[in-house]
GROMACS .gro file of C-alpha atoms in nm:
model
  313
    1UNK     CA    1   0.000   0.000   0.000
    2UNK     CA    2   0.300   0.232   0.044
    3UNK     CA    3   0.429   0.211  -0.273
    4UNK     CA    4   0.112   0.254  -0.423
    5UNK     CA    5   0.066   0.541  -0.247
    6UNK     CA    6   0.378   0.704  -0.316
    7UNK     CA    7   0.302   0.568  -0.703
    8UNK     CA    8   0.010   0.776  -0.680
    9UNK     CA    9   0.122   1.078  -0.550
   10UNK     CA   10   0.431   1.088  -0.769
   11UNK     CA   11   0.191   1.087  -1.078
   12UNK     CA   12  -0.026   1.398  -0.912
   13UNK     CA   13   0.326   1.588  -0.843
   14UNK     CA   14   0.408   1.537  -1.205
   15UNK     CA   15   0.070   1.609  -1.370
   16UNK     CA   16   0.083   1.911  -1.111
   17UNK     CA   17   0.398   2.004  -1.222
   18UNK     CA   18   0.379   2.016  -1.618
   19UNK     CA   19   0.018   1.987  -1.711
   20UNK     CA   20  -0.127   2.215  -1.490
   21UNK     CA   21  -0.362   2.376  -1.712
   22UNK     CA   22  -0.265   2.689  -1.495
   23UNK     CA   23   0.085   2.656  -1.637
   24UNK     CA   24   0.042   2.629  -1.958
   25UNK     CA   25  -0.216   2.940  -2.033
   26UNK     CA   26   0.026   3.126  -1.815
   27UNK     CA   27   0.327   3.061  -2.047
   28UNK     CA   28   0.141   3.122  -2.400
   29UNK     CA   29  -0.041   3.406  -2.250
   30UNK     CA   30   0.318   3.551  -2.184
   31UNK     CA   31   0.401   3.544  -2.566
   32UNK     CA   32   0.066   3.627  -2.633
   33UNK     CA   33   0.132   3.970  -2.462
   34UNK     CA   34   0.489   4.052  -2.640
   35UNK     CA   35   0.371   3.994  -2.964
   36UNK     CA   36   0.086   4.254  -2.896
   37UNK     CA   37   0.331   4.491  -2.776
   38UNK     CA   38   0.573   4.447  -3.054
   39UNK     CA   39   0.281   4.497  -3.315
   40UNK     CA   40   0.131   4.784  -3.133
   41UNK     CA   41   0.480   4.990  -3.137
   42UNK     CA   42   0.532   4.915  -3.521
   43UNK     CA   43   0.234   5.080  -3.586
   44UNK     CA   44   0.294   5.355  -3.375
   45UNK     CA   45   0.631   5.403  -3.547
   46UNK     CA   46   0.455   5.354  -3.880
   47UNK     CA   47   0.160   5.567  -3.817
   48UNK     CA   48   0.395   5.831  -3.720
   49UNK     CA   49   0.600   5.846  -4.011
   50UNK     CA   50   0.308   5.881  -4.224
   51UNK     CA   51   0.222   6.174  -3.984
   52UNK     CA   52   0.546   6.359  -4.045
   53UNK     CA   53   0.581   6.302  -4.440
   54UNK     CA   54   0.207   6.438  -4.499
   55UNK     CA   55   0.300   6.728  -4.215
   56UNK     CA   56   0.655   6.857  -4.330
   57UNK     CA   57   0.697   6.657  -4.664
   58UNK     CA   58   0.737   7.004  -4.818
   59UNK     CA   59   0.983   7.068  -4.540
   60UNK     CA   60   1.177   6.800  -4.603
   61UNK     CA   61   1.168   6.807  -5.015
   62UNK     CA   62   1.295   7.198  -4.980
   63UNK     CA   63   1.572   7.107  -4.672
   64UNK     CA   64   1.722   6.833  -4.905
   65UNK     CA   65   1.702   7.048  -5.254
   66UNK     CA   66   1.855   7.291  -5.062
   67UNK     CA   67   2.136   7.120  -4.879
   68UNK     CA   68   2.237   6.895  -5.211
   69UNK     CA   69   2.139   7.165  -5.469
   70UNK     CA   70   2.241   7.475  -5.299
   71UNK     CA   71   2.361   7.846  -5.434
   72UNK     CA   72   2.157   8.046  -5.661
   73UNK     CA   73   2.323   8.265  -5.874
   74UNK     CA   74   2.441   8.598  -5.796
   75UNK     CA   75   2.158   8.889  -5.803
   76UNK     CA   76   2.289   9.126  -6.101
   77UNK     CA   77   2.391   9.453  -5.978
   78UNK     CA   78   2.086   9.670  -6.079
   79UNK     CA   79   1.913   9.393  -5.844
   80UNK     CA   80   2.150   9.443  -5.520
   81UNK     CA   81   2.225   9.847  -5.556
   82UNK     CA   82   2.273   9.932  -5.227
   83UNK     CA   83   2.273   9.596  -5.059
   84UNK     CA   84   2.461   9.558  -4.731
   85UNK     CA   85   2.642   9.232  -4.580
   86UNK     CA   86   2.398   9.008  -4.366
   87UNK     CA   87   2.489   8.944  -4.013
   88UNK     CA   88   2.416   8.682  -3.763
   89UNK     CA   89   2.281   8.958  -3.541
   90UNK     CA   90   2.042   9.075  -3.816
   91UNK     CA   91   1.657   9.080  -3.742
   92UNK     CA   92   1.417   8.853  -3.960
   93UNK     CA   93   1.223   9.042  -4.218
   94UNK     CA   94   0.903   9.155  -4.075
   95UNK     CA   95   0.687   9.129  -4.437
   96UNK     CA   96   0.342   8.994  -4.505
   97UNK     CA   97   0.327   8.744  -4.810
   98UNK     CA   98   0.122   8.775  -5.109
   99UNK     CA   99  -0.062   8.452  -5.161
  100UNK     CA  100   0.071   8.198  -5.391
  101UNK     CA  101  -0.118   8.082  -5.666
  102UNK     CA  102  -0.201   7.678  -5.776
  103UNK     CA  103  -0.013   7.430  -5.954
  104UNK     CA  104  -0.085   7.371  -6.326
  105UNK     CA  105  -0.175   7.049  -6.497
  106UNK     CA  106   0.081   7.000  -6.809
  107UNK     CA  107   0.005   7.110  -7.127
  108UNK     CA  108   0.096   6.962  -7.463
  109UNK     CA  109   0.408   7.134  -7.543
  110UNK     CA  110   0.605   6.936  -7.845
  111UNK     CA  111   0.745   7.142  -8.126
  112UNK     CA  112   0.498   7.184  -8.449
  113UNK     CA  113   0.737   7.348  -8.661
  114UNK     CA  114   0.426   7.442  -8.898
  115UNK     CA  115   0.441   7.826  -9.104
  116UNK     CA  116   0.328   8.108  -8.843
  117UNK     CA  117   0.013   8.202  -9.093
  118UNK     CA  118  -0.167   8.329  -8.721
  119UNK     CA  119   0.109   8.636  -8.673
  120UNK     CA  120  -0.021   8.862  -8.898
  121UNK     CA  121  -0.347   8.814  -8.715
  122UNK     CA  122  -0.152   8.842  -8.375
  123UNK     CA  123   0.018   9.138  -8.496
  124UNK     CA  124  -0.302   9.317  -8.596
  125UNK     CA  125  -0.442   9.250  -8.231
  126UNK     CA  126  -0.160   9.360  -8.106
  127UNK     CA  127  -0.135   9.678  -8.274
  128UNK     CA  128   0.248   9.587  -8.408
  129UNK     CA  129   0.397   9.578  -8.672
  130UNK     CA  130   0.699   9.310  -8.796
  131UNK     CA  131   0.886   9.564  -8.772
  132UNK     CA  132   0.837   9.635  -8.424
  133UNK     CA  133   0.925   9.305  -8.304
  134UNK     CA  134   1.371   9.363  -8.261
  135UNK     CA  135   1.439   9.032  -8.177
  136UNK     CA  136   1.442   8.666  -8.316
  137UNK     CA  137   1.152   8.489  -8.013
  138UNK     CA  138   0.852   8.614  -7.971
  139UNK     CA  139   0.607   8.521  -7.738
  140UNK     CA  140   0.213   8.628  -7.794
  141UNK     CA  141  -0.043   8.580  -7.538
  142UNK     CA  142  -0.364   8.653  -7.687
  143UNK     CA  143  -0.602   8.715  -7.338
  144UNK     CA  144  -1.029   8.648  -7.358
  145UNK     CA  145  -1.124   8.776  -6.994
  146UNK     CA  146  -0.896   8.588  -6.755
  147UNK     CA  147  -0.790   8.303  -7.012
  148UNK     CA  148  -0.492   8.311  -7.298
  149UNK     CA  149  -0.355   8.139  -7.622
  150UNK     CA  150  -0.004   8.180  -7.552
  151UNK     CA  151   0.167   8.176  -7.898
  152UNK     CA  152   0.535   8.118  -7.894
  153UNK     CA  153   0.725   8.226  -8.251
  154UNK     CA  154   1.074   8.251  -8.406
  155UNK     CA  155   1.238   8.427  -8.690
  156UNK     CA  156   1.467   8.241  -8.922
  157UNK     CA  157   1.756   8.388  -9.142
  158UNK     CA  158   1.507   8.449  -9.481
  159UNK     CA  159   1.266   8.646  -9.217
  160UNK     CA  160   0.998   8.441  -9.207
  161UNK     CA  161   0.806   8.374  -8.876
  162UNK     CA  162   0.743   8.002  -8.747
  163UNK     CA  163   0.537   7.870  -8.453
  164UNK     CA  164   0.774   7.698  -8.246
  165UNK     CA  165   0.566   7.456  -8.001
  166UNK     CA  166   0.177   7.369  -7.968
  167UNK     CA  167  -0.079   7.728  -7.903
  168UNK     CA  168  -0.095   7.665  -7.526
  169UNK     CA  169  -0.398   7.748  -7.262
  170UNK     CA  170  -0.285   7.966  -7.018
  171UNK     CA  171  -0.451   8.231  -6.759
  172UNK     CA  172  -0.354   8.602  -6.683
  173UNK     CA  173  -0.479   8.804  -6.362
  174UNK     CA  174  -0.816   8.793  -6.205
  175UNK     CA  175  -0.905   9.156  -6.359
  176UNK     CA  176  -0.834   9.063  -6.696
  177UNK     CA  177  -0.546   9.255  -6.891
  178UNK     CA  178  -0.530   9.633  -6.885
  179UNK     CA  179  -0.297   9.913  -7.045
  180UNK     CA  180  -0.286  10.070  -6.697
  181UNK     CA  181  -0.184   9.853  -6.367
  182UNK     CA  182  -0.138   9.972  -6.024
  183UNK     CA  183  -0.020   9.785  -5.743
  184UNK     CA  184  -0.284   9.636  -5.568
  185UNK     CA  185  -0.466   9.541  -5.890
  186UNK     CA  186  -0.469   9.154  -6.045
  187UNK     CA  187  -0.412   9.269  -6.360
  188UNK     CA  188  -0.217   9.159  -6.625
  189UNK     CA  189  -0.049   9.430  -6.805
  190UNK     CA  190  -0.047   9.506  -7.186
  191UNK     CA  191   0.225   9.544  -7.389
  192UNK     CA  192   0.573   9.414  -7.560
  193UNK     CA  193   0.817   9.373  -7.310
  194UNK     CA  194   1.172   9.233  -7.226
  195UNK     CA  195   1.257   8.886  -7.094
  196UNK     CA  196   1.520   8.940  -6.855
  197UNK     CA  197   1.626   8.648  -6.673
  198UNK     CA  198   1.440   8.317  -6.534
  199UNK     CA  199   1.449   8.180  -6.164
  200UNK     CA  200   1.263   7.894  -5.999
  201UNK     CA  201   1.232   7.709  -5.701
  202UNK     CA  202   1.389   7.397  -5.907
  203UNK     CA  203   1.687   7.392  -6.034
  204UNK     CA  204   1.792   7.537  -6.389
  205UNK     CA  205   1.631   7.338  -6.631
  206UNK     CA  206   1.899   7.429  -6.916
  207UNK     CA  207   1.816   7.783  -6.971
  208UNK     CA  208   2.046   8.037  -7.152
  209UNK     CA  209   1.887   8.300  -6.935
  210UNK     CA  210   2.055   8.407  -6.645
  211UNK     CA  211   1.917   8.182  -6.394
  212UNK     CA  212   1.889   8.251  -5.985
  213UNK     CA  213   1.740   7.969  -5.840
  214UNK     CA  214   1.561   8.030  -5.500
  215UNK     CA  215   1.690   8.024  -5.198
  216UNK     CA  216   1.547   8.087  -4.843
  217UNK     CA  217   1.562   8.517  -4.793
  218UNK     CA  218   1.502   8.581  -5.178
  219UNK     CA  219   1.177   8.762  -5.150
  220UNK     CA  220   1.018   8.992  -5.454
  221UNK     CA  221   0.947   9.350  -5.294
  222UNK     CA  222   0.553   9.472  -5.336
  223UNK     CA  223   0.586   9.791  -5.107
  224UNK     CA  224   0.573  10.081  -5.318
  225UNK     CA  225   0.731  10.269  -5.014
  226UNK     CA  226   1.071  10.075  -5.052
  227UNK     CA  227   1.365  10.194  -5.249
  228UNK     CA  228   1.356   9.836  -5.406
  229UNK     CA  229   0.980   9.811  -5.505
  230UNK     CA  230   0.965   9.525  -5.809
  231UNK     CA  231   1.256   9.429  -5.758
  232UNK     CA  232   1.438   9.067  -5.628
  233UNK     CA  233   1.644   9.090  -5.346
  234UNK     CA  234   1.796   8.873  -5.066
  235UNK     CA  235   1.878   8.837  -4.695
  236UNK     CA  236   2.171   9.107  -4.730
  237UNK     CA  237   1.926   9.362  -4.803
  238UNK     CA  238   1.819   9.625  -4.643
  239UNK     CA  239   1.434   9.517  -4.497
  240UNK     CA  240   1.270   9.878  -4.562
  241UNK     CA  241   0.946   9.751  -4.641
  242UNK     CA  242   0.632   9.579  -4.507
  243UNK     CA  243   0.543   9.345  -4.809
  244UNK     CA  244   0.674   9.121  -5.052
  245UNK     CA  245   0.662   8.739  -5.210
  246UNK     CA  246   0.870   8.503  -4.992
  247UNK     CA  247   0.953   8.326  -5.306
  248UNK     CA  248   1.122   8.013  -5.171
  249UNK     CA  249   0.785   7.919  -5.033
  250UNK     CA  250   0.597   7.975  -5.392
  251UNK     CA  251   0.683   7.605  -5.463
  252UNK     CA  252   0.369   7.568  -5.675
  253UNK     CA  253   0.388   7.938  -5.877
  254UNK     CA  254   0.781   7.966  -5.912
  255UNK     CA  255   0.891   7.631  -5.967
  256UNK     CA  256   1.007   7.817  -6.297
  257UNK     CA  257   0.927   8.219  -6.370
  258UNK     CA  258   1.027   8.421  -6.634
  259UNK     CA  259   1.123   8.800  -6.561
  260UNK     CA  260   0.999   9.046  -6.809
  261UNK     CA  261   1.047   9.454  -6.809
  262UNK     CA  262   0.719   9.595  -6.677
  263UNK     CA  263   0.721   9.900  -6.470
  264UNK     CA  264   1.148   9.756  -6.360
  265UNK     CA  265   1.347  10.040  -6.513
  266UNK     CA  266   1.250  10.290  -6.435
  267UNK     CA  267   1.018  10.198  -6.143
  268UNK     CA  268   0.728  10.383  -6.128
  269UNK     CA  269   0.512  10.336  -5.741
  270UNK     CA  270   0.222  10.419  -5.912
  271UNK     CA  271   0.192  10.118  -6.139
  272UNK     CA  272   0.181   9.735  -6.039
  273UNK     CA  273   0.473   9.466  -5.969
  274UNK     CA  274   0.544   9.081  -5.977
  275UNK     CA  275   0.430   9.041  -6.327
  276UNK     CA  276   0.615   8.722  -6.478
  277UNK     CA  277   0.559   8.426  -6.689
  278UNK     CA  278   0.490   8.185  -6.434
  279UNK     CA  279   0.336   7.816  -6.336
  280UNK     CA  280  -0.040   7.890  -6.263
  281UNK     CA  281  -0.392   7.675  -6.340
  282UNK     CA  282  -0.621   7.941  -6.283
  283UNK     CA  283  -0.643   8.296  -6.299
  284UNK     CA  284  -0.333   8.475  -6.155
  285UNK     CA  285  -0.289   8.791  -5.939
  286UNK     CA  286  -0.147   8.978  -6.270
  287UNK     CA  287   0.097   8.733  -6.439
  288UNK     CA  288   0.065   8.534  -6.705
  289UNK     CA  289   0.038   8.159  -6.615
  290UNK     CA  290   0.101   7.782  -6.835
  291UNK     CA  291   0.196   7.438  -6.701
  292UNK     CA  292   0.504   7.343  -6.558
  293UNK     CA  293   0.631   7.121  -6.797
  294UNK     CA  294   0.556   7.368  -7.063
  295UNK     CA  295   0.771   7.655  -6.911
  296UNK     CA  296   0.996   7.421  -6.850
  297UNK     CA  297   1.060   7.346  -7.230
  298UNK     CA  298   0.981   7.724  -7.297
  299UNK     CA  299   1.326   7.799  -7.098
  300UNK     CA  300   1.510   7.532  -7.279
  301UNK     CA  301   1.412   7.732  -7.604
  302UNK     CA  302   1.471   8.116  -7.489
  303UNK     CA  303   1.835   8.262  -7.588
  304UNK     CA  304   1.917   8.551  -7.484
  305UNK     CA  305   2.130   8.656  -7.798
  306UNK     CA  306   1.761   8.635  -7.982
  307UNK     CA  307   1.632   8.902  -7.771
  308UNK     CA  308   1.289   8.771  -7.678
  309UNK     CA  309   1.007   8.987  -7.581
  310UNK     CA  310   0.650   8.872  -7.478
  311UNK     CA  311   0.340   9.095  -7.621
  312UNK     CA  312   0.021   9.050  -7.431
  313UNK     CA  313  -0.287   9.211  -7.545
   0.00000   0.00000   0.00000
């Protein structure tokens, strides 16, 4: 009887000991629990990420184009008369921003190569003559209320006139396009004017133009009280006035923009500013506006030596 009872109560010790039921929901409920915990921090981390790239994925984008793609070219000197050295001491502009205008869908913007029979026509509109046209590119936007044809021509050696790429859809300013501008008006200016130079939040696309590509401090002056009204300046200037474009956060309107010569030399307060061929999808606040990718090819195209003007009527 002895060893049956100790027979006995070695069996209960060992089905005590590893088949408790006890035992066993205690160890898998153990792994149970880390494997939540590790699956619950992954998507924390991942949930968080997502967080940050929707929050600052502009951030980011401009940190890195700037850090591996940095130093625009150097303002001309009629653009940094009287500029001073920045300091590490010197105050943040204190400047309200102009809004910045939409993003454009591309256009269709492959070379046609077909006669120019429309420039006569464009001409007419204009009020020009051939003759008045002194360069080799010409650029025609033809405005109906706050829409444009935008017309892009050049002159070959026997003077004849050829349409270089597809008539594009573009926009000019909110009030249409008017022979007189003032400052606060969205209104897109008529006349033929000057391209000067190109700049852009991206990088030069190829351009023959002098190029500045944006950099944090460039801002475009839009107080007729400063000495540098319509005009491009930087963080060495002198901040004597109260509003302007911060252009390096324009990422959607100046990815590329095209300078031209209204109201820049001389300035006159009276009359409007900002006025360039830019990126826009809808009416503008007084430029005149195509896709991205078509401005983009547009700059590949301009030369300088061909002295290209833009007529807008």
């Amino acid at each position: 009887m002895e060893y049956k009872n100790n027979k006995t109560s070695n069996r209960r010790r060992y089905k005590s000991r590893y088949h408790s039921p006890h035992n066993y929901k205690t160890k898998r409920g153990g792994s149970s629990n880390r494997a939540s915990i590790l699956i619950g921090v992954a998507t924390f981390l991942i949930l968080a990420s997502l967080v940050l790239v929707f929050t600052f994925g502009d951030k980011i984008y401009s940190f890195l184009d700037t850090t591996f793609h940095p130093s625009a070219l150097p303002l001309s000197e009629s653009e940094t008369m009287g500029v001073v050295l920045a300091t590490e001491e010197a105050a943040p502009p204190a400047v309200v921003s102009v809004p910045e205008e939409t993003e454009a869908a591309p256009q269709p913007t492959q070379a046609v190569g077909d006669q120019g029979d429309d420039i006569n026509r464009l001409l007419t509109a204009a009020n020009l003559k051939a003759e008045d046209l002194k360069g080799t590119q010409a650029i025609f936007v033809e405005s109906q209320g706050t829409s444009a044809k935008v017309y892009f021509y050049e002159k070959a050696a026997d003077g004849q006139w050829t349409r270089q790429f597809d008539i594009l859809d573009g926009f000019v300013g909110t009030g249409g396009t008017s022979d007189n501008v003032g400052p606060a008006d969205d209104t897109t200016p008529k006349g033929t004017f000057n391209i000067e130079y190109a700049m852009g939040t991206n990088m030069n696309p190829g351009t023959k133009l002098d190029y500045y590509q944006i950099q944090y401090g460039m801002n475009w002056v839009t107080d007729p009280a400063s000495v540098n009204y319509n005009r491009l300046v930087d963080a060495s200037s002198p901040v004597d006035y109260t509003s302007c474009q911060q252009l390096y956060e324009y990422t959607k309107s100046y990815p590329y923009a095209v300078v031209f010569d209204y109201n820049r030399d001389p300035v006159d307060t009276t009359k409007g500013c900002a006025r360039f061929l830019h990126v826009a999808s809808e009416p503008t606040y007084g430029g005149v506006g195509i896709s991205e990718n078509a401005l983009g090819i547009i700059l590949g195209w301009l030369d300088p030596a061909a002295t290209p003007t833009i007529t807008i009527f």
